[in-house]
C-alpha positions as YAML, in Angstrom:
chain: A
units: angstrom
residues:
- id: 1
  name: UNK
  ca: [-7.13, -26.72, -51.11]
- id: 2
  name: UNK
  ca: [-9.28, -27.90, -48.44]
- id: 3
  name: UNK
  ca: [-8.48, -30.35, -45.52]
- id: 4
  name: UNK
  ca: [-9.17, -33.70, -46.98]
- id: 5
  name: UNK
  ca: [-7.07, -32.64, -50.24]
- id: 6
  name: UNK
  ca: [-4.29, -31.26, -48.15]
- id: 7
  name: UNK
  ca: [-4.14, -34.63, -46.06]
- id: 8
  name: UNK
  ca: [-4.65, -36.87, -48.95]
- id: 9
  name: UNK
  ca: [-1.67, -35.03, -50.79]
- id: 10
  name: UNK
  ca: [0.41, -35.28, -47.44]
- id: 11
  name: UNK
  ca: [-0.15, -38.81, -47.04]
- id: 12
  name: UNK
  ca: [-2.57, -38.68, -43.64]
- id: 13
  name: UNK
  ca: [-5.96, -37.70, -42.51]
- id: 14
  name: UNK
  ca: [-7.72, -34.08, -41.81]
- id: 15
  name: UNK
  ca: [-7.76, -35.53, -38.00]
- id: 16
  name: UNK
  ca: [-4.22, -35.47, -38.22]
- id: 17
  name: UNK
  ca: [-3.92, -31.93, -39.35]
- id: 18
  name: UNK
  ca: [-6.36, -30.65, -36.74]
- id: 19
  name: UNK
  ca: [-4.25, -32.47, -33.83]
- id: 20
  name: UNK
  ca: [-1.11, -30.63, -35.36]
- id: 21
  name: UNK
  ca: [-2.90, -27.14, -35.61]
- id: 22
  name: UNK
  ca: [-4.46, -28.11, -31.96]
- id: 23
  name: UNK
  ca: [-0.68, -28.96, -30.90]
- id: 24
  name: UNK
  ca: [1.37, -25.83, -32.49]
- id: 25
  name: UNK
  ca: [3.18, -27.67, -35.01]
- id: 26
  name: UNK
  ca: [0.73, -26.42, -37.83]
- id: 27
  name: UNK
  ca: [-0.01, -23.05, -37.75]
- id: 28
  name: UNK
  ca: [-3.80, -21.64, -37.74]
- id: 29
  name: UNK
  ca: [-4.56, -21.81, -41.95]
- id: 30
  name: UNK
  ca: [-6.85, -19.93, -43.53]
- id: 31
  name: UNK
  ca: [-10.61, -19.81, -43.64]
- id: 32
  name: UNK
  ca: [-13.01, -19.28, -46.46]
- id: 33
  name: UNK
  ca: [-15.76, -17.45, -46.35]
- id: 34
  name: UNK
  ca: [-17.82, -20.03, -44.73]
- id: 35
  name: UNK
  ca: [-14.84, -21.03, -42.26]
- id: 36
  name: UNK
  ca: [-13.57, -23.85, -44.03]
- id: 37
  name: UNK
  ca: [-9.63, -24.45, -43.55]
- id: 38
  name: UNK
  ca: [-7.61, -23.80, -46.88]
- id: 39
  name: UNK
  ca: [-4.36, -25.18, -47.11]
- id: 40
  name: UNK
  ca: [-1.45, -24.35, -49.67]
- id: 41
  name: UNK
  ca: [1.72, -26.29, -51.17]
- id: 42
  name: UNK
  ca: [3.45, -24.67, -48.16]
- id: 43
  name: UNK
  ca: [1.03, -26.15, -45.20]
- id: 44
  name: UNK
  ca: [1.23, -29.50, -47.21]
- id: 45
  name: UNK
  ca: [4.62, -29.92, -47.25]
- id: 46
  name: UNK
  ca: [5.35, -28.93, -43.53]
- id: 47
  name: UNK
  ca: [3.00, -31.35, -42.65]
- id: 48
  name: UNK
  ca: [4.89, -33.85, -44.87]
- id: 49
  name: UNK
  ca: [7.94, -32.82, -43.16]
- id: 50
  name: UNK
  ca: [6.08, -33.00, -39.40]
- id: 51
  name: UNK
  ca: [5.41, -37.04, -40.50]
- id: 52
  name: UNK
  ca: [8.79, -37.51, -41.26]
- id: 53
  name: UNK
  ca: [10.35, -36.11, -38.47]
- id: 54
  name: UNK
  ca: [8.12, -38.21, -36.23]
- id: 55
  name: UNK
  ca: [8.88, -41.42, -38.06]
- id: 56
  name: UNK
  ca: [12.02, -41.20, -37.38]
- id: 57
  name: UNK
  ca: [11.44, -41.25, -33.50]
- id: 58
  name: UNK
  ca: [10.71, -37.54, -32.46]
- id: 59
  name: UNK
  ca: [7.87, -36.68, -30.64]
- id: 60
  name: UNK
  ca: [5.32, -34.56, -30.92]
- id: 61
  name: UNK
  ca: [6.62, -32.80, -27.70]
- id: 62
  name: UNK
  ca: [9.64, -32.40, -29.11]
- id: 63
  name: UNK
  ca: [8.43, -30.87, -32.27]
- id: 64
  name: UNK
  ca: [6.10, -28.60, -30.19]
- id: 65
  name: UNK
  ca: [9.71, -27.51, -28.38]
- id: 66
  name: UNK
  ca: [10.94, -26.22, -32.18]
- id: 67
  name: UNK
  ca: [7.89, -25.71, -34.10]
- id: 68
  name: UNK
  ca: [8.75, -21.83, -35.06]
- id: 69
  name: UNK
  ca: [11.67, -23.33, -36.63]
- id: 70
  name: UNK
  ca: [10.06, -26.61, -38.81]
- id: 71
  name: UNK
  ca: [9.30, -23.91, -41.80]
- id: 72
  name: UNK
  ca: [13.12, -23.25, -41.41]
- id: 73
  name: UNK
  ca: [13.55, -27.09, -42.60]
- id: 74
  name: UNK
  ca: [10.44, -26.80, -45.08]
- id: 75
  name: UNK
  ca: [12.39, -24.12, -47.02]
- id: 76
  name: UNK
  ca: [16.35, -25.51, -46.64]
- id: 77
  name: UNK
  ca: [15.64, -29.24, -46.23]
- id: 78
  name: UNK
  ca: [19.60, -29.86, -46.20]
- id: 79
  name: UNK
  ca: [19.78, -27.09, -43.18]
- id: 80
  name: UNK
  ca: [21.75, -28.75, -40.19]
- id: 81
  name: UNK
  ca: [19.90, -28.57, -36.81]
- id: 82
  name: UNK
  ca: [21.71, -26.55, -34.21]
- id: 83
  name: UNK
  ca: [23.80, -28.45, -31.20]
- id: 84
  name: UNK
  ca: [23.22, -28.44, -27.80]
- id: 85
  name: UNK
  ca: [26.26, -25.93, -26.79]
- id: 86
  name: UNK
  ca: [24.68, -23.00, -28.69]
- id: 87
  name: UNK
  ca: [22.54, -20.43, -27.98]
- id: 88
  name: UNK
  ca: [19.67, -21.27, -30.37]
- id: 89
  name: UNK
  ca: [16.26, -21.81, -28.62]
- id: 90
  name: UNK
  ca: [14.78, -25.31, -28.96]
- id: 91
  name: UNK
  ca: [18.21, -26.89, -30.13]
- id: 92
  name: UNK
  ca: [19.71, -30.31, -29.11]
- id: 93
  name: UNK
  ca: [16.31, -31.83, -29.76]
- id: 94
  name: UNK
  ca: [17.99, -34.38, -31.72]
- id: 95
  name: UNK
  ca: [20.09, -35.47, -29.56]
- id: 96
  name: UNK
  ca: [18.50, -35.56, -26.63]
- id: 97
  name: UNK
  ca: [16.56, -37.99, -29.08]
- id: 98
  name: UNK
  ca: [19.25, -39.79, -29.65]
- id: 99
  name: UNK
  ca: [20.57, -39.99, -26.51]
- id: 100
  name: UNK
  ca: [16.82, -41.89, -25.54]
- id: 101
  name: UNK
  ca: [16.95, -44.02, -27.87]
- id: 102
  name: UNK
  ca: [20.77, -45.20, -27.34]
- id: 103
  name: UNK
  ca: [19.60, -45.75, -23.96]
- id: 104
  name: UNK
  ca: [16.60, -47.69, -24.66]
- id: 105
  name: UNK
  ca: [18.68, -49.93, -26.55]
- id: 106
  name: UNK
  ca: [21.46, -50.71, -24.23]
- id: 107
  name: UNK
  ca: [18.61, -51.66, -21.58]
- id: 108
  name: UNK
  ca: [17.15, -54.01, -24.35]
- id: 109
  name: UNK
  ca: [20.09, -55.55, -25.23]
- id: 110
  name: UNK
  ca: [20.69, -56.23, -21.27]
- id: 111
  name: UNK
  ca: [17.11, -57.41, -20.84]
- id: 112
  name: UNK
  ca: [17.60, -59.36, -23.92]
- id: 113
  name: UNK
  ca: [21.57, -60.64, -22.46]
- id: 114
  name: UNK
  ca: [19.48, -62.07, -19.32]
- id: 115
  name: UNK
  ca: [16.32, -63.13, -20.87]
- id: 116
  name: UNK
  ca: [19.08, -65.68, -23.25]
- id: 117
  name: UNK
  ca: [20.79, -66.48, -20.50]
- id: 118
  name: UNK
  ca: [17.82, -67.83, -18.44]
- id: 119
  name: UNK
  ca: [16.56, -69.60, -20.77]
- id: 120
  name: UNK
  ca: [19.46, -71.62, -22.10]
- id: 121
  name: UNK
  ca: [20.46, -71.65, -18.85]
- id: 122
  name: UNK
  ca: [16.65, -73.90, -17.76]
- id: 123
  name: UNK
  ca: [16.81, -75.57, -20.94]
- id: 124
  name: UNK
  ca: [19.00, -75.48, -24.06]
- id: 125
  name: UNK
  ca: [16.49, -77.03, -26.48]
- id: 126
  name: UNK
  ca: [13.60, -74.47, -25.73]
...
């Protein structure tokens, strides 16, 4: 299929699936004849997978860091990601994610703590 059926049947746009190809998460897909890009139930679902990954906080950075591995997930979506301790390139990304965003939230909640506390402080009603 070309690009704007592959990105309307992986939910996003052909821009998108240059900027992937451009970034190493998608590899180079076939051309036709002419040089069009032809795409496959394969490329569509790793993309799939690539949107989902990032909606749940990665980055594309850290995609880019594993991105000879995403087909691994295509193919065995219940696969468990390696852990930091072993000796698998590219592993830990998760929770090195994780360990962001825990942080992130305990500043929040602090900033949030102080933010309450000056302004009940100045005045209760506000």
């Amino acid at each position: 299929m070309r690009i704007g059926d592959a990105a309307a049947a992986a939910g996003t746009t052909p821009r998108a699936l240059r900027f992937y190809e451009e970034r190493g998460l998608l590899p180079p897909p076939r051309r036709t004849a002419t040089g069009q890009r032809e795409y496959g139930p394969g490329e569509v679902a790793r993309v799939r997978l690539i949107r989902e990954l990032l909606a749940l906080g990665l980055t594309v950075e850290d995609l880019r860091g594993v991105a000879d591995r995403i087909g691994l997930l295509v193919e065995n979506p219940q696969q468990r990601c390696g852990r930091p301790d072993s000796d698998i390139p590219g592993s830990g990304v998760v929770d090195r994610r994780l360990a962001a965003l825990d942080a992130e939230i305990d500043r929040l909640t602090r900033l949030r703590a102080r933010l309450a506390l000056r302004t009940y402080r100045q005045n209760p009603r506000c």
